Tab-separated table of N, CA and C in Angstrom:
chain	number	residue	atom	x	y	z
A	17	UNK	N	-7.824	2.295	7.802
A	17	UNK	CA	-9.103	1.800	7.384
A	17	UNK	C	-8.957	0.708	6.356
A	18	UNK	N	-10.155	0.116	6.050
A	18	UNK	CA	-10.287	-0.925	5.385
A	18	UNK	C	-10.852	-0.861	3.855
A	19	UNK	N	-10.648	-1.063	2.739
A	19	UNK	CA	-11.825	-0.636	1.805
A	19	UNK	C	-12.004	-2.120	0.755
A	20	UNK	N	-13.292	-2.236	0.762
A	20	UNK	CA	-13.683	-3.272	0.021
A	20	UNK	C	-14.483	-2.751	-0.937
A	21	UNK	N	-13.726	-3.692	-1.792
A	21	UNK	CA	-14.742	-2.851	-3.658
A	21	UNK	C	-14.871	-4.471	-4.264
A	22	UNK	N	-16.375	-4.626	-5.286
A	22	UNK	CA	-16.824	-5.421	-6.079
A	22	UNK	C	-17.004	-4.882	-6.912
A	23	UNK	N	-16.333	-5.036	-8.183
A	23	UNK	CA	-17.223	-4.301	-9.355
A	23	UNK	C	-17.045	-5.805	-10.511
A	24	UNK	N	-17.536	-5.467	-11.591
A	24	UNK	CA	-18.107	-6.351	-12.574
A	24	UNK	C	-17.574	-5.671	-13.837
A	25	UNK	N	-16.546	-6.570	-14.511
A	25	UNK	CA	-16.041	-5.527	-15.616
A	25	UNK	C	-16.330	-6.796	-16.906
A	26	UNK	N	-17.855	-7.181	-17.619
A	26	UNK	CA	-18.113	-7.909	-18.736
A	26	UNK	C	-18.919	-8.989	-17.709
A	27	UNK	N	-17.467	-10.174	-17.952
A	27	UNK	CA	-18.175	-11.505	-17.523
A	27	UNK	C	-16.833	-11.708	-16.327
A	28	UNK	N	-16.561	-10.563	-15.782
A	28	UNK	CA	-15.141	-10.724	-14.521
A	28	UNK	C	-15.636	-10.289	-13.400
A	29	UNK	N	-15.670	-11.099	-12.688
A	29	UNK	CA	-15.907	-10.452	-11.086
A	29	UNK	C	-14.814	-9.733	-10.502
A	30	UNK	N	-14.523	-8.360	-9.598
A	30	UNK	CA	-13.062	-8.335	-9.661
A	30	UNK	C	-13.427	-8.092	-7.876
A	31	UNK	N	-12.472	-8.311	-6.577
A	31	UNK	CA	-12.660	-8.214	-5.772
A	31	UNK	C	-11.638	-7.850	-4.943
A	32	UNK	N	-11.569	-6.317	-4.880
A	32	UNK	CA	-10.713	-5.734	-3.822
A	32	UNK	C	-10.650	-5.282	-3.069
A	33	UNK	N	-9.813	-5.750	-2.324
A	33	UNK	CA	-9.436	-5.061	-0.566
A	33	UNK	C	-8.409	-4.599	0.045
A	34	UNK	N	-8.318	-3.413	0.633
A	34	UNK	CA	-7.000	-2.827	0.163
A	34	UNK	C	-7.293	-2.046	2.222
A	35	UNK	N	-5.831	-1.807	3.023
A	35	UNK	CA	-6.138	-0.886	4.191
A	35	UNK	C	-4.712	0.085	4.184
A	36	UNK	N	-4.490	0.601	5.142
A	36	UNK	CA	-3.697	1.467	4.896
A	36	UNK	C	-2.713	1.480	6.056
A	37	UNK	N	-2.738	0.036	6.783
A	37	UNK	CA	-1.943	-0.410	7.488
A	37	UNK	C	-0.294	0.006	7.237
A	38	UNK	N	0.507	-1.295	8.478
A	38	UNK	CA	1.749	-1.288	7.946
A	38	UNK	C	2.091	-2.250	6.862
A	39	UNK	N	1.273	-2.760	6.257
A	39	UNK	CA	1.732	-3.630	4.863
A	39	UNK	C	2.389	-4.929	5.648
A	40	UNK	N	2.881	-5.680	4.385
A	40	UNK	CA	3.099	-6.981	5.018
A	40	UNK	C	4.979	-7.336	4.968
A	41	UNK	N	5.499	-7.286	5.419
A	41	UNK	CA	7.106	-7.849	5.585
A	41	UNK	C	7.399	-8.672	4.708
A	42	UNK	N	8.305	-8.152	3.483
A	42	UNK	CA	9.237	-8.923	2.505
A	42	UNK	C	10.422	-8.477	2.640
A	43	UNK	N	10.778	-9.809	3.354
A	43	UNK	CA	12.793	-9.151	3.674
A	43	UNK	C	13.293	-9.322	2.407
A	44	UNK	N	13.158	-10.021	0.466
A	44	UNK	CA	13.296	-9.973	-0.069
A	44	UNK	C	13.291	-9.077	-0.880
A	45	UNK	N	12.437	-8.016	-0.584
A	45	UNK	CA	12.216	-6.916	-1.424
A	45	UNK	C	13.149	-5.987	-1.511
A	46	UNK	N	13.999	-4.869	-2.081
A	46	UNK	CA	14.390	-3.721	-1.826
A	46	UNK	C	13.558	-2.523	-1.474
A	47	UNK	N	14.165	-2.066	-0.761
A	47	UNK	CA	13.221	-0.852	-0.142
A	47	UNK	C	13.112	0.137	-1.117
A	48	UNK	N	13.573	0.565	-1.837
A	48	UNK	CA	13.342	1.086	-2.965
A	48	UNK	C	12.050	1.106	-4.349
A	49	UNK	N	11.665	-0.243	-4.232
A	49	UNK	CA	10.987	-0.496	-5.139
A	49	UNK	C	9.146	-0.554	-4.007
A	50	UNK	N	8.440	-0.221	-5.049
A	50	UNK	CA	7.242	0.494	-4.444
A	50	UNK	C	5.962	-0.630	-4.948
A	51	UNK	N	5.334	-1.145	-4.516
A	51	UNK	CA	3.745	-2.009	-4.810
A	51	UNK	C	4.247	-3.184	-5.529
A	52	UNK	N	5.402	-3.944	-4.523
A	52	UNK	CA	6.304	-5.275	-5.664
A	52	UNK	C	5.009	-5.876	-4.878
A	53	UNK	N	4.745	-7.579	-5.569
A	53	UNK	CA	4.230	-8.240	-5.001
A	53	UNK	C	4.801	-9.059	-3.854
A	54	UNK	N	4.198	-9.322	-2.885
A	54	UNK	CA	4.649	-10.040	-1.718
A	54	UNK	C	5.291	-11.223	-1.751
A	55	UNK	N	6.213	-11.772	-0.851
A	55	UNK	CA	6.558	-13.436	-0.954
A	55	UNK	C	5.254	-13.541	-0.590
A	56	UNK	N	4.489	-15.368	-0.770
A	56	UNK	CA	3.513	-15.614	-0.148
A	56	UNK	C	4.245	-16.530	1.042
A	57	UNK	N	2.850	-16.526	2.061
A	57	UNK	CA	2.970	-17.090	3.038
A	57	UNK	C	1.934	-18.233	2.777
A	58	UNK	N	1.976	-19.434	3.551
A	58	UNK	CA	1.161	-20.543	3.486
A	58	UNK	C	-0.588	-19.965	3.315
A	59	UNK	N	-1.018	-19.046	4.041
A	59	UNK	CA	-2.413	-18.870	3.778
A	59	UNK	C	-2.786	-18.621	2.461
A	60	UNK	N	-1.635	-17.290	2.184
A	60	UNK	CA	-1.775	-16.728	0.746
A	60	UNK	C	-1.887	-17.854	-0.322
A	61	UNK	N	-0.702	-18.853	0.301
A	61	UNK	CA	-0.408	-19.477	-1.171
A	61	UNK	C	-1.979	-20.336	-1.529
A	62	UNK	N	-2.162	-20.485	-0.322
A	62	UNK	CA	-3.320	-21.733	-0.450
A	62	UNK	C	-4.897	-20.726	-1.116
A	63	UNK	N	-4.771	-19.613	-0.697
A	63	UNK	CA	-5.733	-18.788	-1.576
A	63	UNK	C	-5.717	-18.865	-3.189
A	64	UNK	N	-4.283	-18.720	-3.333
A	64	UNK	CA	-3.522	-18.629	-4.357
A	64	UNK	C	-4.188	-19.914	-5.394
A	65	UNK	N	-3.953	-20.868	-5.112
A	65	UNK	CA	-4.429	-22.017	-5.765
A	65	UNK	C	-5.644	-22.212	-5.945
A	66	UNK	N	-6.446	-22.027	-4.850
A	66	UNK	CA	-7.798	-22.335	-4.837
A	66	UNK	C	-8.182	-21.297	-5.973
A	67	UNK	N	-8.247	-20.010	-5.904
A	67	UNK	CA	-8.568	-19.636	-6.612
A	67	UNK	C	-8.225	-19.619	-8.120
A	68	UNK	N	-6.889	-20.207	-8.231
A	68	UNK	CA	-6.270	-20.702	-9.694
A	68	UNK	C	-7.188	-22.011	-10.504
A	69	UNK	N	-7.380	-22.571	-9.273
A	69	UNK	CA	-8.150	-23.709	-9.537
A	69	UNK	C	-9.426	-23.503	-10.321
A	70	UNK	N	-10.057	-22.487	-10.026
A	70	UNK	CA	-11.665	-22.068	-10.369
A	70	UNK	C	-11.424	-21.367	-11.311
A	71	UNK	N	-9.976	-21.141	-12.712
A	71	UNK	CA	-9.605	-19.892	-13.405
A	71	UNK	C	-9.865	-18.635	-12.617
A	72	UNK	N	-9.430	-18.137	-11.441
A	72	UNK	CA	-9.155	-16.746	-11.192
A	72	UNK	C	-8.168	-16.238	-11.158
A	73	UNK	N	-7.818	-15.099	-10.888
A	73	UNK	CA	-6.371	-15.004	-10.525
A	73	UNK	C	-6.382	-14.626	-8.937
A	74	UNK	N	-5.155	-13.888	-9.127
A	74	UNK	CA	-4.725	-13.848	-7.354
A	74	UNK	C	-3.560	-13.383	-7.311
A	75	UNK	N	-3.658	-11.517	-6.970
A	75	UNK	CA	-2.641	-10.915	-6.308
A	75	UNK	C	-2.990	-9.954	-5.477
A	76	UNK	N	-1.391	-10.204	-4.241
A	76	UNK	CA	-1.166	-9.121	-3.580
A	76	UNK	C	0.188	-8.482	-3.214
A	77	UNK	N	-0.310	-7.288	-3.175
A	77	UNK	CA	0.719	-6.300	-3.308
A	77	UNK	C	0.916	-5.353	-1.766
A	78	UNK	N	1.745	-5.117	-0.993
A	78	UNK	CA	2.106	-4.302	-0.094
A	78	UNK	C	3.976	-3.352	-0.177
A	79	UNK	N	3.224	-2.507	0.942
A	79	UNK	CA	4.786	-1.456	0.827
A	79	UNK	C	4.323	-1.137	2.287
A	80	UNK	N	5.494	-1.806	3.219
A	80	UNK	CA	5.443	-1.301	4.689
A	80	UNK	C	5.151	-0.004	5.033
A	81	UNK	N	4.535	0.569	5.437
A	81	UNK	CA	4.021	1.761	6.442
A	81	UNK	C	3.197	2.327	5.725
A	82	UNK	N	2.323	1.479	4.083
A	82	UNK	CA	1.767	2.035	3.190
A	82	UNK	C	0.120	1.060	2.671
A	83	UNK	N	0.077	-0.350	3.667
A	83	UNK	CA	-0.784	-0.825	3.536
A	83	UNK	C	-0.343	-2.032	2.747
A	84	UNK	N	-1.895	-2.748	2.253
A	84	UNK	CA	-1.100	-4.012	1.667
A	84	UNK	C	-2.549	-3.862	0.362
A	85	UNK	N	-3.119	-4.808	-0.562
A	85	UNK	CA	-3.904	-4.132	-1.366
A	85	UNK	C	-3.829	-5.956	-2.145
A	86	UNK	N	-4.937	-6.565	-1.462
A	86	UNK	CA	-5.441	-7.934	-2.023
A	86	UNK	C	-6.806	-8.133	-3.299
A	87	UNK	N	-6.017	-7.978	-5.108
A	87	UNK	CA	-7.368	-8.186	-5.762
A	87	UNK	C	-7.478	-9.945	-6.211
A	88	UNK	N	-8.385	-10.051	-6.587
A	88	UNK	CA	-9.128	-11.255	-6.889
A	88	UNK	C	-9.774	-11.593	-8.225
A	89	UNK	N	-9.808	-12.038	-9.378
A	89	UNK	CA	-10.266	-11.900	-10.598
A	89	UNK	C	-10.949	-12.946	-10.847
A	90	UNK	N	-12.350	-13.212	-10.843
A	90	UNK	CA	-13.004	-14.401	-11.168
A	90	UNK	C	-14.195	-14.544	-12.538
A	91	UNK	N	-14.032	-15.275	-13.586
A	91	UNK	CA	-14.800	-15.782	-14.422
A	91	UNK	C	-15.922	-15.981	-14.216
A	92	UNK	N	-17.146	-15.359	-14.441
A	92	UNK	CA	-18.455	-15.560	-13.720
A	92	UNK	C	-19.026	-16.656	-14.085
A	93	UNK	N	-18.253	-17.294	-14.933
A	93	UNK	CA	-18.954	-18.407	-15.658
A	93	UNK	C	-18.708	-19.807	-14.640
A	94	UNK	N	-17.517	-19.564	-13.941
A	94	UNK	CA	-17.770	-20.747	-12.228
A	94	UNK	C	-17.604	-20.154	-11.579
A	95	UNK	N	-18.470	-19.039	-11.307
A	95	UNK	CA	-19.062	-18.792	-9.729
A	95	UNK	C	-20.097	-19.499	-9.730
């Protein structure tokens, strides 16, 4: 399944989406280590910026056979 959450913590928009998939493939990672953040891939990265651009942030985190878990942090002051 899929789960999408908005909540509002002051003047922060926070926006997460998280499923419980097989997560996303980092041959960099050790298998050992649990919720590392992902290499990005071209889509990500370009999320990545855009939203850097507007002061937000931007991470995501996966662990193969455990899902992947994308939040979003935005300044309400440029939305």
């Amino acid at each position: 399944g899929v789960d999408v959450i908005l909540q509002r913590e002051g003047h922060t928009l926070i926006l997460t989406i998280s499923d419980d998939g097989e997560g996303i493939l980092n041959k960099t990672k050790k298998s050992s280590q649990k919720k590392q953040p992902v290499q990005e891939k071209m889509g990500l990265q370009n999320m990545r910026e855009r939203i850097q651009a507007i002061g937000g942030t931007f991470a995501v985190t996966s662990e193969p056979g455990e899902g992947t878990e994308v939040r979003v942090s935005l300044n309400m002051e440029f939305i």
